[in-house]
PDB file of C-alpha atoms and ligand atoms in Angstrom:
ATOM      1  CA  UNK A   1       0.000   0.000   0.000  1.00  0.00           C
ATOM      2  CA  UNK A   2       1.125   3.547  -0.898  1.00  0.00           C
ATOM      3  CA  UNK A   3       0.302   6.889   0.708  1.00  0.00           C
ATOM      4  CA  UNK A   4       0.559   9.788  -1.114  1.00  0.00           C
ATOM      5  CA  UNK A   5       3.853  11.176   0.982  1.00  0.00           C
ATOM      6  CA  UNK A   6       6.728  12.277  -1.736  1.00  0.00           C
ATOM      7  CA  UNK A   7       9.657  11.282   0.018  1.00  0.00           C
ATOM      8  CA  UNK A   8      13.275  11.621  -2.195  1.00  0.00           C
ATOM      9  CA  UNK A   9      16.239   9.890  -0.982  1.00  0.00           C
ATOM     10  CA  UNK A  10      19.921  10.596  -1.609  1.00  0.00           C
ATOM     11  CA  UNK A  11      22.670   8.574  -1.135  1.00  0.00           C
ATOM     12  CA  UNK A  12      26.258   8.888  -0.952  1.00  0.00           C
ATOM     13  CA  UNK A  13      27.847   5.005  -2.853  1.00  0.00           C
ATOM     14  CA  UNK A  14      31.484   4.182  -1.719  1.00  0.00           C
ATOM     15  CA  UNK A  15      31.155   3.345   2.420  1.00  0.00           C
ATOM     16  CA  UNK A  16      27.338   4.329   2.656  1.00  0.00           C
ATOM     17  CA  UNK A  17      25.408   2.006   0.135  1.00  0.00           C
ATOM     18  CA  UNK A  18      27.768   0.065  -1.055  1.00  0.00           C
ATOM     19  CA  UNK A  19      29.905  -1.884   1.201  1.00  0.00           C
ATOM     20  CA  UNK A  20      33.969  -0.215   1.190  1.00  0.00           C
ATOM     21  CA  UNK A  21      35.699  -2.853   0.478  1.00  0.00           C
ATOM     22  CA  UNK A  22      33.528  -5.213  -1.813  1.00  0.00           C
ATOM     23  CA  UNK A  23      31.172  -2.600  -3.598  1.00  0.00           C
ATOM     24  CA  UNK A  24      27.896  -4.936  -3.116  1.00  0.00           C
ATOM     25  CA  UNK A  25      24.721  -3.345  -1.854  1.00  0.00           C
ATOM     26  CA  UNK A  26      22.728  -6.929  -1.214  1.00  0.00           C
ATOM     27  CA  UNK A  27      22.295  -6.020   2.262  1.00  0.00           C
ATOM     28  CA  UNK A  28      20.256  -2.521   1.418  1.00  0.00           C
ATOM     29  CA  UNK A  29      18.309  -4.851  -1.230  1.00  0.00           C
ATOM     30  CA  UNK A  30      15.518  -5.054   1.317  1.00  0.00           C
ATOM     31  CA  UNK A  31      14.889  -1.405   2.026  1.00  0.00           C
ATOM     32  CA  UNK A  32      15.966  -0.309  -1.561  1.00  0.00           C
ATOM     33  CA  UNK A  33      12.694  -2.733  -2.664  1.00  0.00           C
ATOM     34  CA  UNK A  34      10.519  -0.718   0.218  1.00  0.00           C
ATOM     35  CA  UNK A  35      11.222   2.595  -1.245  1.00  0.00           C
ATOM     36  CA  UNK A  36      10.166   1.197  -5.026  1.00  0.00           C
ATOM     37  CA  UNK A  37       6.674   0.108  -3.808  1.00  0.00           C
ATOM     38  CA  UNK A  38       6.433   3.376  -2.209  1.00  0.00           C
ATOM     39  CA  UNK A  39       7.700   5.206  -5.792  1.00  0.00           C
ATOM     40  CA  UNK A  40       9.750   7.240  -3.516  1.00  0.00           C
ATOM     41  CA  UNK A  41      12.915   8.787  -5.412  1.00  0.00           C
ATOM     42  CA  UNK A  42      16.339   6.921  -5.109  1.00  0.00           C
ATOM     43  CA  UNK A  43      19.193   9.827  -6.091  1.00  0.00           C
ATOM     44  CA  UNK A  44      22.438   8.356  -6.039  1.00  0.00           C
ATOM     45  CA  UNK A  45      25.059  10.923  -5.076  1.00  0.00           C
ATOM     46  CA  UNK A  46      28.413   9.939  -5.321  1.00  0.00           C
ATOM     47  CA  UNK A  47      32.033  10.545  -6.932  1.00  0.00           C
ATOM     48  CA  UNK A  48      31.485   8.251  -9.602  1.00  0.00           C
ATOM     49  CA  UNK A  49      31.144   9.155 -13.092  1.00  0.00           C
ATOM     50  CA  UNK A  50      28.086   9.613 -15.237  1.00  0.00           C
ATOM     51  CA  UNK A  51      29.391   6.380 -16.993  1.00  0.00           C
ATOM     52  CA  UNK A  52      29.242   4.421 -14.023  1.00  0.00           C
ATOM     53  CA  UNK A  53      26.353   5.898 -12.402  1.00  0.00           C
ATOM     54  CA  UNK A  54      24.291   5.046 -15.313  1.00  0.00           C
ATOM     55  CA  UNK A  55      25.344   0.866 -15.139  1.00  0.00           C
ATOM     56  CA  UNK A  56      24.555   1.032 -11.552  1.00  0.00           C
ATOM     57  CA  UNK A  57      20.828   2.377 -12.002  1.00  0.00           C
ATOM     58  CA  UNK A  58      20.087  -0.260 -14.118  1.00  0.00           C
ATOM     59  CA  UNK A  59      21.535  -3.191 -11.431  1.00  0.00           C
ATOM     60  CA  UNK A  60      19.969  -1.378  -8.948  1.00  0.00           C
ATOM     61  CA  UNK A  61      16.605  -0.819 -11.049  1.00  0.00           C
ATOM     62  CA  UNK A  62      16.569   2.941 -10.781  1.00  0.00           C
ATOM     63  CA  UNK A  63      17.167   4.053 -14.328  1.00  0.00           C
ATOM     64  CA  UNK A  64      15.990   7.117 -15.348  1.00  0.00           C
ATOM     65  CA  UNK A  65      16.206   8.892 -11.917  1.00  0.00           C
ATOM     66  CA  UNK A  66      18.301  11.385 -11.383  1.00  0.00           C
ATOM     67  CA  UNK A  67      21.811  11.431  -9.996  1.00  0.00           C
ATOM     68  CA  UNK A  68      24.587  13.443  -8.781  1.00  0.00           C
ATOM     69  CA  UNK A  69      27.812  12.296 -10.838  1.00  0.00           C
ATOM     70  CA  UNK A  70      30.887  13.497  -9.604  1.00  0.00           C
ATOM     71  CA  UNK A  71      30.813  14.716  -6.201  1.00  0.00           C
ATOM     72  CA  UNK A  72      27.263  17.189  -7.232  1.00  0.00           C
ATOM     73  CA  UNK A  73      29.950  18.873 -10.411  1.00  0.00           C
ATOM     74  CA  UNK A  74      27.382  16.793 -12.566  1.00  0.00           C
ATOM     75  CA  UNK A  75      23.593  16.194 -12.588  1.00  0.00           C
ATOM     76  CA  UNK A  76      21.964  13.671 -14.846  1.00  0.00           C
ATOM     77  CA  UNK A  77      18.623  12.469 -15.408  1.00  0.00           C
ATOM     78  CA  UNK A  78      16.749  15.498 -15.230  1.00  0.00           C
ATOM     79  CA  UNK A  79      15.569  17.172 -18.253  1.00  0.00           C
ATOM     80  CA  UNK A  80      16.409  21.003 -18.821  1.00  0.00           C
ATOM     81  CA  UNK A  81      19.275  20.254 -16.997  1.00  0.00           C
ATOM     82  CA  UNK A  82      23.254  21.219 -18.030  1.00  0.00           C
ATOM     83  CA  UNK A  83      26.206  20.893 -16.417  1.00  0.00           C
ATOM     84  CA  UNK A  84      29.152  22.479 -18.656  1.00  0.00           C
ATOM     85  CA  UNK A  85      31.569  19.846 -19.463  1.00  0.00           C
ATOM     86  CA  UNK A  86      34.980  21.031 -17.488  1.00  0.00           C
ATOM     87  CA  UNK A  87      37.574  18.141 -16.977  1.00  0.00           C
ATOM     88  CA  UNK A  88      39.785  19.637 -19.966  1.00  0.00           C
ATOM     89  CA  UNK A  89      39.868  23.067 -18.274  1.00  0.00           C
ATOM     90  CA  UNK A  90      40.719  21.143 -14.750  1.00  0.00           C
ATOM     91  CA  UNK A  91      43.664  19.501 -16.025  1.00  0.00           C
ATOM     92  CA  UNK A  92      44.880  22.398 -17.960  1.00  0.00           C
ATOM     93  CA  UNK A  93      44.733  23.980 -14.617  1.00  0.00           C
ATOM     94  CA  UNK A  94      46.336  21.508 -12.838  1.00  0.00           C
ATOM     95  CA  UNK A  95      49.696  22.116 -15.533  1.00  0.00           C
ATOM     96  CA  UNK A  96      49.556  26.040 -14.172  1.00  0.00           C
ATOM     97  CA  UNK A  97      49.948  24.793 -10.651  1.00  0.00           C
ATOM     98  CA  UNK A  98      53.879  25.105  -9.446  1.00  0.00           C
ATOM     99  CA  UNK A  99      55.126  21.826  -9.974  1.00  0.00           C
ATOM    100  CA  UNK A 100      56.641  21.663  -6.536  1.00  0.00           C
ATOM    101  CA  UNK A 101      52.882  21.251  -5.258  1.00  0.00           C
ATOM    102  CA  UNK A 102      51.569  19.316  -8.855  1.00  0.00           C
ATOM    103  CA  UNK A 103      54.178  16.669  -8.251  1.00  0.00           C
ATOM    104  CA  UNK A 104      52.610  15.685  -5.117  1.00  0.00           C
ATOM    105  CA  UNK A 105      48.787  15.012  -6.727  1.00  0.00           C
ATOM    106  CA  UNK A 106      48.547  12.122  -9.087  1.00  0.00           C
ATOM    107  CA  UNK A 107      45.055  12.300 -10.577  1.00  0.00           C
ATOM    108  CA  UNK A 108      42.969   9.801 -12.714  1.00  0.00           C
ATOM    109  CA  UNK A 109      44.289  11.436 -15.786  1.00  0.00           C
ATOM    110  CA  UNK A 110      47.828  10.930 -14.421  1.00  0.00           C
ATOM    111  CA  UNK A 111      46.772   7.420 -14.251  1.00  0.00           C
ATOM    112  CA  UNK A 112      46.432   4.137 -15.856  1.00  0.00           C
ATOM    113  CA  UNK A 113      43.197   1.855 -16.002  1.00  0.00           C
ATOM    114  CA  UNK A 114      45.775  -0.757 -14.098  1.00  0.00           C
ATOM    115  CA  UNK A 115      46.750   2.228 -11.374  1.00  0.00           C
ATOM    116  CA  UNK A 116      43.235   3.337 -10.815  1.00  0.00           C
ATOM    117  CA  UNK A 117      42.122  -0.506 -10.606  1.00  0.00           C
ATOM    118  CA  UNK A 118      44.930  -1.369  -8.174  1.00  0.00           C
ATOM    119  CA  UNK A 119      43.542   1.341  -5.720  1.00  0.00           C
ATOM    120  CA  UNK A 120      40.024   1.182  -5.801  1.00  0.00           C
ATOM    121  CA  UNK A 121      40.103  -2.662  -6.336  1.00  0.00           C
ATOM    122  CA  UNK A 122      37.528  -2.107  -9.686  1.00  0.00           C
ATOM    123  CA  UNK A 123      38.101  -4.550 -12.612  1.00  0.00           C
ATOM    124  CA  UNK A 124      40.309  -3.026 -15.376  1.00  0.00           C
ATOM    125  CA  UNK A 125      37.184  -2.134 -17.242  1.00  0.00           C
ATOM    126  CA  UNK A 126      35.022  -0.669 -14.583  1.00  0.00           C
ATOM    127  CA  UNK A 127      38.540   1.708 -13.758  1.00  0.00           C
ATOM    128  CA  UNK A 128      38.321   2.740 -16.833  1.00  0.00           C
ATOM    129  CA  UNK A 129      35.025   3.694 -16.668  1.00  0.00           C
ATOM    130  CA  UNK A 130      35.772   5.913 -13.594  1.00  0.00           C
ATOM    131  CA  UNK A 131      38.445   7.594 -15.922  1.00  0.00           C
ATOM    132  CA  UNK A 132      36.082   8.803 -18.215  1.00  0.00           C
ATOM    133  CA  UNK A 133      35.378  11.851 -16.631  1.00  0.00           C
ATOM    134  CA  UNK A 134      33.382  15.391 -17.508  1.00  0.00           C
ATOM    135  CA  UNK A 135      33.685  17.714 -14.450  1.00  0.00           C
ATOM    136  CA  UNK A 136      36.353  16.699 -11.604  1.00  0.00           C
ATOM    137  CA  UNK A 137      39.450  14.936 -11.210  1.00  0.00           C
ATOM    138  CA  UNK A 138      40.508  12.627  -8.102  1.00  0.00           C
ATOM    139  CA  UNK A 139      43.334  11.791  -7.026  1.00  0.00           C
ATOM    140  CA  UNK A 140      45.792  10.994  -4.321  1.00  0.00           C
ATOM    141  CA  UNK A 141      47.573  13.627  -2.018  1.00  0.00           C
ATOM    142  CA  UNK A 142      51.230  12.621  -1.165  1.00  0.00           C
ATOM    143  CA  UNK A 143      52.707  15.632  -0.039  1.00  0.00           C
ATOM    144  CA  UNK A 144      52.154  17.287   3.628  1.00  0.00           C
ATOM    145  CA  UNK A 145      49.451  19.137   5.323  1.00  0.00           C
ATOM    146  CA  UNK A 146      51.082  22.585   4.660  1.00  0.00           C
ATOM    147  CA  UNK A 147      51.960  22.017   1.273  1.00  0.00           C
ATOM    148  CA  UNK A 148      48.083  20.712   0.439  1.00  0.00           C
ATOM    149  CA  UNK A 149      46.996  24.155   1.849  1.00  0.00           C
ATOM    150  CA  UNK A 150      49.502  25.888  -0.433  1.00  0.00           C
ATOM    151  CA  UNK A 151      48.022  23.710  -3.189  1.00  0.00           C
ATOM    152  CA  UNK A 152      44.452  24.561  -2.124  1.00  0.00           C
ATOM    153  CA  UNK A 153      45.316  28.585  -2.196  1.00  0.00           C
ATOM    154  CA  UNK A 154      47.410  28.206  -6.031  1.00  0.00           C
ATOM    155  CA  UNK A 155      44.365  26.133  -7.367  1.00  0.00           C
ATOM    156  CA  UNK A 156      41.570  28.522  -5.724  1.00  0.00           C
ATOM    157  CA  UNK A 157      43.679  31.599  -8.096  1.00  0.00           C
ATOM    158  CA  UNK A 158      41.943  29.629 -10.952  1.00  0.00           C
ATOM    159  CA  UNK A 159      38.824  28.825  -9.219  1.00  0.00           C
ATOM    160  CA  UNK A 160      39.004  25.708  -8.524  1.00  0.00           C
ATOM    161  CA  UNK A 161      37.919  24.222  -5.296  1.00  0.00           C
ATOM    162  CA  UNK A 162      39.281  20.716  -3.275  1.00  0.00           C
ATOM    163  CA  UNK A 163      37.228  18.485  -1.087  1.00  0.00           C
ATOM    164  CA  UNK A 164      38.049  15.191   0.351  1.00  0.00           C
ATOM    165  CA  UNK A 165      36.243  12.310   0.309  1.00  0.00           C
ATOM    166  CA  UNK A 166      36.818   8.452   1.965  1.00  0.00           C
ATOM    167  CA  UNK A 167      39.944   8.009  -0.440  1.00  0.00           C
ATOM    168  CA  UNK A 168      40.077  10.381  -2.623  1.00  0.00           C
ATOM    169  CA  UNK A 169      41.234  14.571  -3.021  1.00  0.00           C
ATOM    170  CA  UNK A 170      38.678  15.578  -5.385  1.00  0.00           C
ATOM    171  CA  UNK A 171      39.190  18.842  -7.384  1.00  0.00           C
ATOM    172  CA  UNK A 172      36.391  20.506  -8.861  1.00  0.00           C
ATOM    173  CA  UNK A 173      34.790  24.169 -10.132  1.00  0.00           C
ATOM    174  CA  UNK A 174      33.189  24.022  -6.463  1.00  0.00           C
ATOM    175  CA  UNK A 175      29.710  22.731  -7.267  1.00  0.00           C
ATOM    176  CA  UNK A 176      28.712  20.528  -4.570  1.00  0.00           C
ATOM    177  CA  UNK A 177      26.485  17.347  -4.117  1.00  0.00           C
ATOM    178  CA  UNK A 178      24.094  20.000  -2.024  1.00  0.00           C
ATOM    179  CA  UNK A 179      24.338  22.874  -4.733  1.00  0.00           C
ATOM    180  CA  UNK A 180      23.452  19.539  -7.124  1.00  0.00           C
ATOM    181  CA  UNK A 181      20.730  18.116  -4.517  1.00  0.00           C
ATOM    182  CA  UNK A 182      18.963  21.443  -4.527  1.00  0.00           C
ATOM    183  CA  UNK A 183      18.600  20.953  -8.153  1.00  0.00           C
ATOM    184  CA  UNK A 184      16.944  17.693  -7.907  1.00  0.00           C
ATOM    185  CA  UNK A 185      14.435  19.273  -5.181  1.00  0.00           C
ATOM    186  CA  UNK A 186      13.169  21.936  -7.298  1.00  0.00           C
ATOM    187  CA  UNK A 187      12.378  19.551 -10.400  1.00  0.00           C
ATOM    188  CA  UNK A 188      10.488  16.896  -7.961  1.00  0.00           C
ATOM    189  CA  UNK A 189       9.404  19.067  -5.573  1.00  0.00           C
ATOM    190  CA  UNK A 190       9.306  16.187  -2.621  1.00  0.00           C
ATOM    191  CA  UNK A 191       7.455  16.783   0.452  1.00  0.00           C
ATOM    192  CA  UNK A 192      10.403  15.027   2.310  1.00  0.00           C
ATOM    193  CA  UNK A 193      14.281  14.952   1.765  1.00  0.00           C
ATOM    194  CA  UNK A 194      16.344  11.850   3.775  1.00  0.00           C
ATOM    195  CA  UNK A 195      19.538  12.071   2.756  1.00  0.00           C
ATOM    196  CA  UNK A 196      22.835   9.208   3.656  1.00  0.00           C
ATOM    197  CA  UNK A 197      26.475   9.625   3.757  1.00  0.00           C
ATOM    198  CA  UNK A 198      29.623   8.481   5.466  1.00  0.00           C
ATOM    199  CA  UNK A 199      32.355  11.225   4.552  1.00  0.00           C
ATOM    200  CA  UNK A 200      33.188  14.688   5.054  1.00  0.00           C
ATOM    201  CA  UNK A 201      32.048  15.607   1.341  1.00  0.00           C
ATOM    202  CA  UNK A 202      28.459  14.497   2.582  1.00  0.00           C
ATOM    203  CA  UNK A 203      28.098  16.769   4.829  1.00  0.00           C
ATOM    204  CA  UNK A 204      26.076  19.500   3.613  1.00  0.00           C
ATOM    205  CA  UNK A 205      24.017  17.098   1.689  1.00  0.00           C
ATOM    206  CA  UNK A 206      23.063  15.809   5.230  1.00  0.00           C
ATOM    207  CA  UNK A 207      22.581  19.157   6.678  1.00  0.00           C
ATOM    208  CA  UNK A 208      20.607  20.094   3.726  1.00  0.00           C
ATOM    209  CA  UNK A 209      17.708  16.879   3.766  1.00  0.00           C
ATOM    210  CA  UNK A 210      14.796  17.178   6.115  1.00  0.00           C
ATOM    211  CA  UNK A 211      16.256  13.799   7.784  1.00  0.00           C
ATOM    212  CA  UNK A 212      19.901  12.555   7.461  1.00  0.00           C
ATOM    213  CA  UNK A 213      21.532   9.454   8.518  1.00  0.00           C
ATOM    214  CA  UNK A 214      25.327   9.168   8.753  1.00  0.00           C
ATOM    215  CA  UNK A 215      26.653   5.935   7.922  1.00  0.00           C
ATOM    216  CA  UNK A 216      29.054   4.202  10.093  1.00  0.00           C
ATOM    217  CA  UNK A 217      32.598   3.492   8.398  1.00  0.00           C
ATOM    218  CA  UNK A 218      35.157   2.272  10.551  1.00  0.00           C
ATOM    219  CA  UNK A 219      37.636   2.933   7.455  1.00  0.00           C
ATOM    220  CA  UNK A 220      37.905   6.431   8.542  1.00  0.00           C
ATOM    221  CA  UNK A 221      37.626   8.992  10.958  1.00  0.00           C
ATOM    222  CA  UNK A 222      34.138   9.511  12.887  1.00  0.00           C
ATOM    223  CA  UNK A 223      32.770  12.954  10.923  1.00  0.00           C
ATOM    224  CA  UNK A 224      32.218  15.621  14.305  1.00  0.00           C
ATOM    225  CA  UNK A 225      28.894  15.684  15.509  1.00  0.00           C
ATOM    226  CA  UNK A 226      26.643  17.887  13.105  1.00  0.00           C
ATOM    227  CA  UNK A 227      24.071  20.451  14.153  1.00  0.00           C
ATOM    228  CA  UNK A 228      21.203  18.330  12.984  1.00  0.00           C
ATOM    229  CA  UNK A 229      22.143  15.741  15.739  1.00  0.00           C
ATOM    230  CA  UNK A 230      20.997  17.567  18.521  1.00  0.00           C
ATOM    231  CA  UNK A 231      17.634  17.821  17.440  1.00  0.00           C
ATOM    232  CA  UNK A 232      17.350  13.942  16.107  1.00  0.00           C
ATOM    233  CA  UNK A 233      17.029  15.345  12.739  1.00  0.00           C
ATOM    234  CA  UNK A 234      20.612  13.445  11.691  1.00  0.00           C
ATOM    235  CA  UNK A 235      21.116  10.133  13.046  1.00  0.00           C
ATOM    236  CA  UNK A 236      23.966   7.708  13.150  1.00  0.00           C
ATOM    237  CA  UNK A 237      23.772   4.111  12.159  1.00  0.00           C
ATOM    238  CA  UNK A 238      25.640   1.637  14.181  1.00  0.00           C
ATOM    239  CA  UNK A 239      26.460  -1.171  11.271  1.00  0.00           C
ATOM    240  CA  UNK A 240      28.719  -0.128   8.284  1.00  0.00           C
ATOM    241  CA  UNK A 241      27.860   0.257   4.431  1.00  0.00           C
ATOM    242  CA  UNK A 242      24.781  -0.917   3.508  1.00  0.00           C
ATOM    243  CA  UNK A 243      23.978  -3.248   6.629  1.00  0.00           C
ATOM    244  CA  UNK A 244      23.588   0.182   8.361  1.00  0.00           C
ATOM    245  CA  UNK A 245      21.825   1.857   5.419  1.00  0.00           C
ATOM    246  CA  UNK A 246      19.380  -0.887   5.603  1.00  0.00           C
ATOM    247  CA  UNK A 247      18.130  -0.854   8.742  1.00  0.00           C
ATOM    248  CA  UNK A 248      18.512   2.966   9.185  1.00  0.00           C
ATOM    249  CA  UNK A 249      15.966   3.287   5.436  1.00  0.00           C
ATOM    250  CA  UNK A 250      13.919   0.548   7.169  1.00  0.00           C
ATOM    251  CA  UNK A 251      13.047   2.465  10.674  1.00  0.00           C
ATOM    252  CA  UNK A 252      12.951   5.728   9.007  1.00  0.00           C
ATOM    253  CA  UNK A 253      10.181   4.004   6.715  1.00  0.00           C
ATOM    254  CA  UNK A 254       8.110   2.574   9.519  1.00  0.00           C
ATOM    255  CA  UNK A 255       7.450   5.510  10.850  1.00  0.00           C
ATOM    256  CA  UNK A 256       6.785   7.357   7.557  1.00  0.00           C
ATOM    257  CA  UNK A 257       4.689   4.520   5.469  1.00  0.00           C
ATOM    258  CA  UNK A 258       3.641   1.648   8.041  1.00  0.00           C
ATOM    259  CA  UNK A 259       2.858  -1.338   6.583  1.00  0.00           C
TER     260      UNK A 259
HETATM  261 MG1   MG B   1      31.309   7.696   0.799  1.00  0.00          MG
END
């Protein structure tokens, strides 16, 4: 049974509904299938590519929703909808950057398919996949704190903006998975935002939703405690990935469509 409650759900992939080290989201199946009987929205919101995004809809059986590609730099699935195309202009900026501080970033485009398989454990062919990129670049940071800041102020010159995620440094024109969320909320127009995340990145999107949940990953650092969580408005899950995904989706939906 459906009520007529619009409820639109975003979720972060890597560490929130997909598991960190194996990438399945089997244990969310359950409350993924909840929110299709209720036609509530499923927006994935995550680093990955448009490319990638789009194979995972269709395992997940969400095509044709929309989706935040690339950290919120891209939006697809929503008609009337452009992102400019900027990963040329990125890496062209990246060249301008002292190479002092540019020797110490390795991005996808520095990389092989083989490189950028080895470190986020995707097949050859799904790393390549994550290369093919329109609006950011990720990569890995091996230089020190101070220099990174240096390397934040020489790459903010040319406006461009850094954020990190669970693994990676992402570098961007500054649009952010909240600037792309409220996108998404103005073409639906739901009468309730939950929104799920595990990383630092996620933050705002949390902030931003009517209800947030922050999924547990023990791979990293607990995010600090976020405004919302005084109030009960964010919660924390206890389980990892999409064990804690699940039951947090679950709860949240008891109370919102009983069954
Ligand atoms: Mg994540």
């Amino acid at each position: 049974m459906t009520n007529s409650l619009k409820l639109a759900v975003f979720t972060d992939l890597d560490g929130t509904l997909l598991d960190h080290d194996t990438y399945s989201w089997d244990a969310a199946q359950p409350a993924l299938d909840r929110l299709a009987r209720q036609q509530c929205s499923v927006i994935l919101a995550s680093s990955k590519t448009a490319a990638e995004i789009l194979l995972l809809q269709d395992s997940m059986a969400l095509s044709g929703q929309p989706a935040l590609v690339e950290n919120g730099s891209g939006l697809i699935g929503l008609v009337g909808t452009h992102s400019p195309r900027t990963y040329t202009a990125l890496r062209e900026i990246l060249d301008l950057v002292p190479q002092t501080l540019r020797a110490h970033f390795r991005g996808f485009g520095d990389m092989s398919a083989e490189d950028v398989s080895s470190l986020t454990g995707l097949s050859p062919k799904a790393a390549a996949l994550a290369q093919t990129r329109d609006y950011s670049e990720p990569g890995l940071w091996s230089g020190g704190e101070e220099e990174l800041r240096t390397f934040y102020t020489a790459l903010a010159q040319h406006g461009v903006s850094a954020q990190r995620g669970g693994r990676f440094l992402t570098l961007s024109f500054g649009r952010t998975k909240a600037d792309a969320m409220t996108h998404v909320i103005h073409a639906l127009k739901p009468d309730l935002t939950l929104a799920l995340g595990d990383a630092p990145n996620d933050v705002e999107m949390l902030e931003r939703a009517d209800l947030g949940v922050i999924v547990a990953n023990p791979h990293h650092a607990l995010l600090p405690m976020l405004a919302g969580e005084r109030d009960g408005r964010i919660i924390r899950t206890r389980d990892p990935g999409p064990v804690g995904w699940n039951i947090a989706v679950n709860e949240i939906l008891d109370r919102l469509f009983p069954e």
